[in-house]
Tab-separated table of C-alpha atoms in Angstrom:
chain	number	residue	atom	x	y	z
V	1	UNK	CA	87.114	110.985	81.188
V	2	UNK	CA	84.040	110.485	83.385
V	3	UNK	CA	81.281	113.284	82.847
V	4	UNK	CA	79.465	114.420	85.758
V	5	UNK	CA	76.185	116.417	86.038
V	6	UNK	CA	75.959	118.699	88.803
V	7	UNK	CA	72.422	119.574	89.747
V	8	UNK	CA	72.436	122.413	92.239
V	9	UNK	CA	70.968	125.889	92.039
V	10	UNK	CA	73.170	127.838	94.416
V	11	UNK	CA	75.912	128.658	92.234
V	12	UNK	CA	78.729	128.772	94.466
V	13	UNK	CA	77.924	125.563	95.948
V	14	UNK	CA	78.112	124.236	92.172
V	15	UNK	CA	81.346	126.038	91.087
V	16	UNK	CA	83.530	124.722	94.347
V	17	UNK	CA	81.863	121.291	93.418
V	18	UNK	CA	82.971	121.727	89.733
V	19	UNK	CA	85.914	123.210	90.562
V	20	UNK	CA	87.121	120.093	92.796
V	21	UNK	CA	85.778	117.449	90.341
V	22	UNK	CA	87.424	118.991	87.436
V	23	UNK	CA	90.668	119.341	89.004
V	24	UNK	CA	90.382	115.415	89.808
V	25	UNK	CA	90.220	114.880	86.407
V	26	UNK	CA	86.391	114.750	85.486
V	27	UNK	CA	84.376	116.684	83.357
V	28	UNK	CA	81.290	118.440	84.657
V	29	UNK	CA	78.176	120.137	83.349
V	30	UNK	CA	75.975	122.407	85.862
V	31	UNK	CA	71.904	122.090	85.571
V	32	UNK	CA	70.495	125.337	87.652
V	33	UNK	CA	67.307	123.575	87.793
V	34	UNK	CA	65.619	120.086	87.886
V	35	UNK	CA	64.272	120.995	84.155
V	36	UNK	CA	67.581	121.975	82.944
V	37	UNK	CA	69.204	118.988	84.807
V	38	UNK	CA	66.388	116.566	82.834
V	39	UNK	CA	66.945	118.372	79.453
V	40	UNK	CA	70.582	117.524	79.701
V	41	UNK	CA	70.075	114.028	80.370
V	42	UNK	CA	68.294	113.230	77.887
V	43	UNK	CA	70.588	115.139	75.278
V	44	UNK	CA	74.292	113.915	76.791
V	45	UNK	CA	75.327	110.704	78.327
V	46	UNK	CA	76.701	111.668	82.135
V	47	UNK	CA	78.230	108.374	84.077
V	48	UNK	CA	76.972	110.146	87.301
V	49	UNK	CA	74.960	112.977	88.359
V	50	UNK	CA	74.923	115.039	91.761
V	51	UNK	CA	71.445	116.289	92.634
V	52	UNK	CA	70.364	118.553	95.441
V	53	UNK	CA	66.885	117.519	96.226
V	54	UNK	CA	65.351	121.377	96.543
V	55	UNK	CA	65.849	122.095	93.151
V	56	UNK	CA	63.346	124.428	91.521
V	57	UNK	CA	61.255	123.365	88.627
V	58	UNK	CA	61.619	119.705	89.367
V	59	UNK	CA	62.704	118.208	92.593
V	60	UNK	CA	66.060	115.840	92.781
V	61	UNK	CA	63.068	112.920	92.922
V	62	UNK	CA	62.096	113.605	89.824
V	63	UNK	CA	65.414	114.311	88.421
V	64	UNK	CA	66.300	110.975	89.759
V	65	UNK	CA	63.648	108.973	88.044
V	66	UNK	CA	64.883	110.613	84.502
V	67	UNK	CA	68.742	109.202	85.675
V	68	UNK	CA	67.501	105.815	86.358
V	69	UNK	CA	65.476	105.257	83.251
V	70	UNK	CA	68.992	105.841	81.639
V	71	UNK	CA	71.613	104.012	83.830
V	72	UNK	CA	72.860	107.190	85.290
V	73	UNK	CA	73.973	106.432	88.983
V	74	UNK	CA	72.720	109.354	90.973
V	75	UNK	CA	74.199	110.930	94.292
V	76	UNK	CA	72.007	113.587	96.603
V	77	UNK	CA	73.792	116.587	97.355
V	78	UNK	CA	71.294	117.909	100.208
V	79	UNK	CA	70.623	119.721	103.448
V	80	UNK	CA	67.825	117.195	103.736
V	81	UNK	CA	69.656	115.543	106.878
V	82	UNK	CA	67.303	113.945	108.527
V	83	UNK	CA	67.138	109.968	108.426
V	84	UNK	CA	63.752	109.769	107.001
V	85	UNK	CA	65.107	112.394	104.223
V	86	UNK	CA	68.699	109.664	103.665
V	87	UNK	CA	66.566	106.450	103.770
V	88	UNK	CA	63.596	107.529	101.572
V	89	UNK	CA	66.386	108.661	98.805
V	90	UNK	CA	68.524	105.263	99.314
V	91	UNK	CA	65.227	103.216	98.851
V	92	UNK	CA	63.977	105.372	95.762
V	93	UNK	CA	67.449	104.398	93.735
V	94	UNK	CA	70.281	106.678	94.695
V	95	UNK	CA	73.412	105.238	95.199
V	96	UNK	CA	74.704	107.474	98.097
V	97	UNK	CA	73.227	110.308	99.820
V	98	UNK	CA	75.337	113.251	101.513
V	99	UNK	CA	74.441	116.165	103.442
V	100	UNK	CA	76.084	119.180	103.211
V	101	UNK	CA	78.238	120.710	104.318
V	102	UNK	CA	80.525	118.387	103.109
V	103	UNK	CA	84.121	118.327	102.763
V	104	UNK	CA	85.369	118.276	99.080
V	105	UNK	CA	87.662	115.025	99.567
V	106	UNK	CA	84.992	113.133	101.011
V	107	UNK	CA	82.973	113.832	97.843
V	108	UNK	CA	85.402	113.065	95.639
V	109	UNK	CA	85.719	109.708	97.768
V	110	UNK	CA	81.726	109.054	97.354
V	111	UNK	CA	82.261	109.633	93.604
V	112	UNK	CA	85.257	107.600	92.947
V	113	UNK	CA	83.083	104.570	94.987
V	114	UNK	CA	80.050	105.112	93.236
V	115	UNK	CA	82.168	105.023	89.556
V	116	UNK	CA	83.309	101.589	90.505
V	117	UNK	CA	80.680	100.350	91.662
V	118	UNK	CA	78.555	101.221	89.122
V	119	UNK	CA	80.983	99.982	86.773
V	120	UNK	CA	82.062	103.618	85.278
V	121	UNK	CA	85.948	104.011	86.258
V	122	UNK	CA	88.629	104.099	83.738
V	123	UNK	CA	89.481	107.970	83.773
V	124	UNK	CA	93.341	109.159	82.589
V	125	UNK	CA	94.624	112.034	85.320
V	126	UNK	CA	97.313	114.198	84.118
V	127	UNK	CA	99.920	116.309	85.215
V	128	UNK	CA	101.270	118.585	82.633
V	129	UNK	CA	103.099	118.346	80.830
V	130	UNK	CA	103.793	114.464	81.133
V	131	UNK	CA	102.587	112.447	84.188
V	132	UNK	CA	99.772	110.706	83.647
V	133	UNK	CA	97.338	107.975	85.685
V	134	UNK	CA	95.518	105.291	84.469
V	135	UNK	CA	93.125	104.490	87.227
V	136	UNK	CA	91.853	101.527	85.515
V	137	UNK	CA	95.037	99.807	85.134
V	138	UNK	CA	96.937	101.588	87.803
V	139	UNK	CA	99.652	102.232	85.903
V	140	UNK	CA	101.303	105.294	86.593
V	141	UNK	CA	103.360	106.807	83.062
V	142	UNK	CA	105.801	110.052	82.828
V	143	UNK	CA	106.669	110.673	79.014
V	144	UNK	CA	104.874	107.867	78.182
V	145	UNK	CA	106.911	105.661	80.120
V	146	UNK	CA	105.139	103.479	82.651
V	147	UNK	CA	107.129	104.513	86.110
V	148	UNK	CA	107.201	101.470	88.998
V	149	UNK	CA	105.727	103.222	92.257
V	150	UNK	CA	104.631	101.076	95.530
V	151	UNK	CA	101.012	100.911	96.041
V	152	UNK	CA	101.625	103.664	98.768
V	153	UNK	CA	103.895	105.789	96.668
V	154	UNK	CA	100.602	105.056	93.855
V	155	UNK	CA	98.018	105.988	96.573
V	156	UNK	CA	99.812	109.095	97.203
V	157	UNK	CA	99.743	110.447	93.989
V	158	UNK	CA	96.581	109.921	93.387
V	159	UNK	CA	95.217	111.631	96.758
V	160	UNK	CA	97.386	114.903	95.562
V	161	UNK	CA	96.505	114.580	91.836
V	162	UNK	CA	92.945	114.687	93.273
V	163	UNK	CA	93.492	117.617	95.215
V	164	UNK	CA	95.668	119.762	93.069
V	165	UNK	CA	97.208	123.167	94.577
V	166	UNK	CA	95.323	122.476	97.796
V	167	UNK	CA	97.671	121.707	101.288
V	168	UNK	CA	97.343	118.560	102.685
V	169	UNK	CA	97.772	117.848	106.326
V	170	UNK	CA	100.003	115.347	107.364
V	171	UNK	CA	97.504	114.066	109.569
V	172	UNK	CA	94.650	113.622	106.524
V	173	UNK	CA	97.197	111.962	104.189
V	174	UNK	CA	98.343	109.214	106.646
V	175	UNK	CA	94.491	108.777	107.747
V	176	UNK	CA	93.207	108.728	103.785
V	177	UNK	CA	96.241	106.493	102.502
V	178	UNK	CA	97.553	104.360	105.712
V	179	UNK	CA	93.475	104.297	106.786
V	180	UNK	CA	94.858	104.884	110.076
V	181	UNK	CA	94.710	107.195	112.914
V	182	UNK	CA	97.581	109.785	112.764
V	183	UNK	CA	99.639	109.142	115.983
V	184	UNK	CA	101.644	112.154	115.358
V	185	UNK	CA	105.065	110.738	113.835
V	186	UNK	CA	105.076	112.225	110.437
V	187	UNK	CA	108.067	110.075	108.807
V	188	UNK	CA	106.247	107.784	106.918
V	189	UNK	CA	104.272	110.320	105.401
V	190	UNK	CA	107.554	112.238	104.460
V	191	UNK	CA	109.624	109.030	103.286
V	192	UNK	CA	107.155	107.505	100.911
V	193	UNK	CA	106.508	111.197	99.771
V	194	UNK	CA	110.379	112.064	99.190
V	195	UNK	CA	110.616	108.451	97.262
V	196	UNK	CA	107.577	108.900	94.993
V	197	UNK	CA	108.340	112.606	93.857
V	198	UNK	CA	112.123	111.430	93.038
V	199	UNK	CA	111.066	108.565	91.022
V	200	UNK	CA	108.716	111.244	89.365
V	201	UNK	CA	110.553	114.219	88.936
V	202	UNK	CA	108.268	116.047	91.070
V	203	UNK	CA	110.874	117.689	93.900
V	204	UNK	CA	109.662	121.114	93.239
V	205	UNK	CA	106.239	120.432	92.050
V	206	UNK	CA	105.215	118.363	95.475
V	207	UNK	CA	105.875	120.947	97.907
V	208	UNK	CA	106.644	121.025	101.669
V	209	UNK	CA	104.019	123.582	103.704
V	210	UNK	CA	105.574	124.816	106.666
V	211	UNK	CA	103.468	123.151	109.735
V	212	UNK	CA	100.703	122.085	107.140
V	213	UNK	CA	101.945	119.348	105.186
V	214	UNK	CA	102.200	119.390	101.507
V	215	UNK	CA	100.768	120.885	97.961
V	216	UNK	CA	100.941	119.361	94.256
V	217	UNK	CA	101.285	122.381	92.306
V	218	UNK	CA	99.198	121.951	88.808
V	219	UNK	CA	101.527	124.413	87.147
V	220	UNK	CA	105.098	124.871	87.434
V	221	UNK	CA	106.157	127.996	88.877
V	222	UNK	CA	107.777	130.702	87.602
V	223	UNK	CA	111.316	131.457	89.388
V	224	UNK	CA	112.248	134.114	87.218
């Protein structure tokens, strides 16, 4: 499991960002403060870390220069929008730079890039209580029993594993796993969908939302 530090001293902005990383399957650590952020690197080993740049105490610079004297790739988290802001980050070592607001998928897109880039991929997702990726291997395993999906069907489950308990839109699945434009027919979203949670066992986990699209639930729910 990758471990993530997430530099950022508005809170809320650090719990969604927690929040949506953890559910993707990484483990994250919050710094409140560049200090904090610089004290923890030099404890822990992180495979990335998210820095705002305005952080109090030290700046996401400085932060950065403790992440690249130890390997650790570093994205800026920042309202610092301006192009002079995103190229003097890029040129002092960051791997990406995004300004927020953001959307949470397109982070977790940035991160999963930057991982294998950097060489840091390899994370187990799982679905209890017996579905399980290997994103390494792309192998795909329910009881401990590799299951054979289509690189679609694979692509699929990984985009809702990613966003558990969230509804998708039709639209932003086609567009994220086709890397299409959505043209508005919605059956090949809804065939390779219906395929991949029967081979799964997933029929009332993977969820239909009426005029949305669709939700992965993380936890069964109770009928009774």
């Amino acid at each position: 499991m990758n471990k993530i530090l997430i530099a950022e001293d508005e809170a809320p902005i650090a719990n969604l960002i927690k929040t949506a990383l953890e559910g993707a399957g990484y483990h994250c650590v919050r710094a409140a403060d560049g200090e904090a952020a610089a004290d923890l690197l030099e404890t822990a080993p992180f495979d990335l870390a998210l820095l705002d740049i305005m952080l109090p105490k030290a700046d996401g610079y400085e932060v950065l220069e403790y992440c690249k004297s130890l390997e650790v790739p570093v994205i800026f988290l920042t309202a610092k929008g301006q192009l002079e802001d995103r190229v003097k980050g890029l040129r002092l070592g960051a791997e990406d730079y995004i300004v927020k607001p953001f959307e949470l998928m397109e982070l977790l897109a940035r991160v999963e890039t930057v991982l294998r880039r950097c060489g840091k991929t390899g994370r187990v997702l799982s679905l209890p209580p017996d579905i399980e990726i290997d994103t390494a291997s792309h192998v795909v395993r329910k009881g401990g029993v590799p299951v054979a999906l289509t690189a679609k069907e694979y692509d699929l489950l990984l985009l809702f594993m990613q966003n558990k308990n969230i509804a998708l839109y039709r639209d932003r699945i086609y567009e994220k796993v086709w890397g299409e434009e959505f043209l508005g027919d919605s059956r090949t979203v809804d065939l390779h969908i219906q395929r991949m949670r029967k081979k799964l066992g997933l029929e009332n986990r993977l969820v239909a939302v009426y005029k949305v699209g669709y939700r992965l639930e993380a936890e069964k729910m109770d009928n009774g």
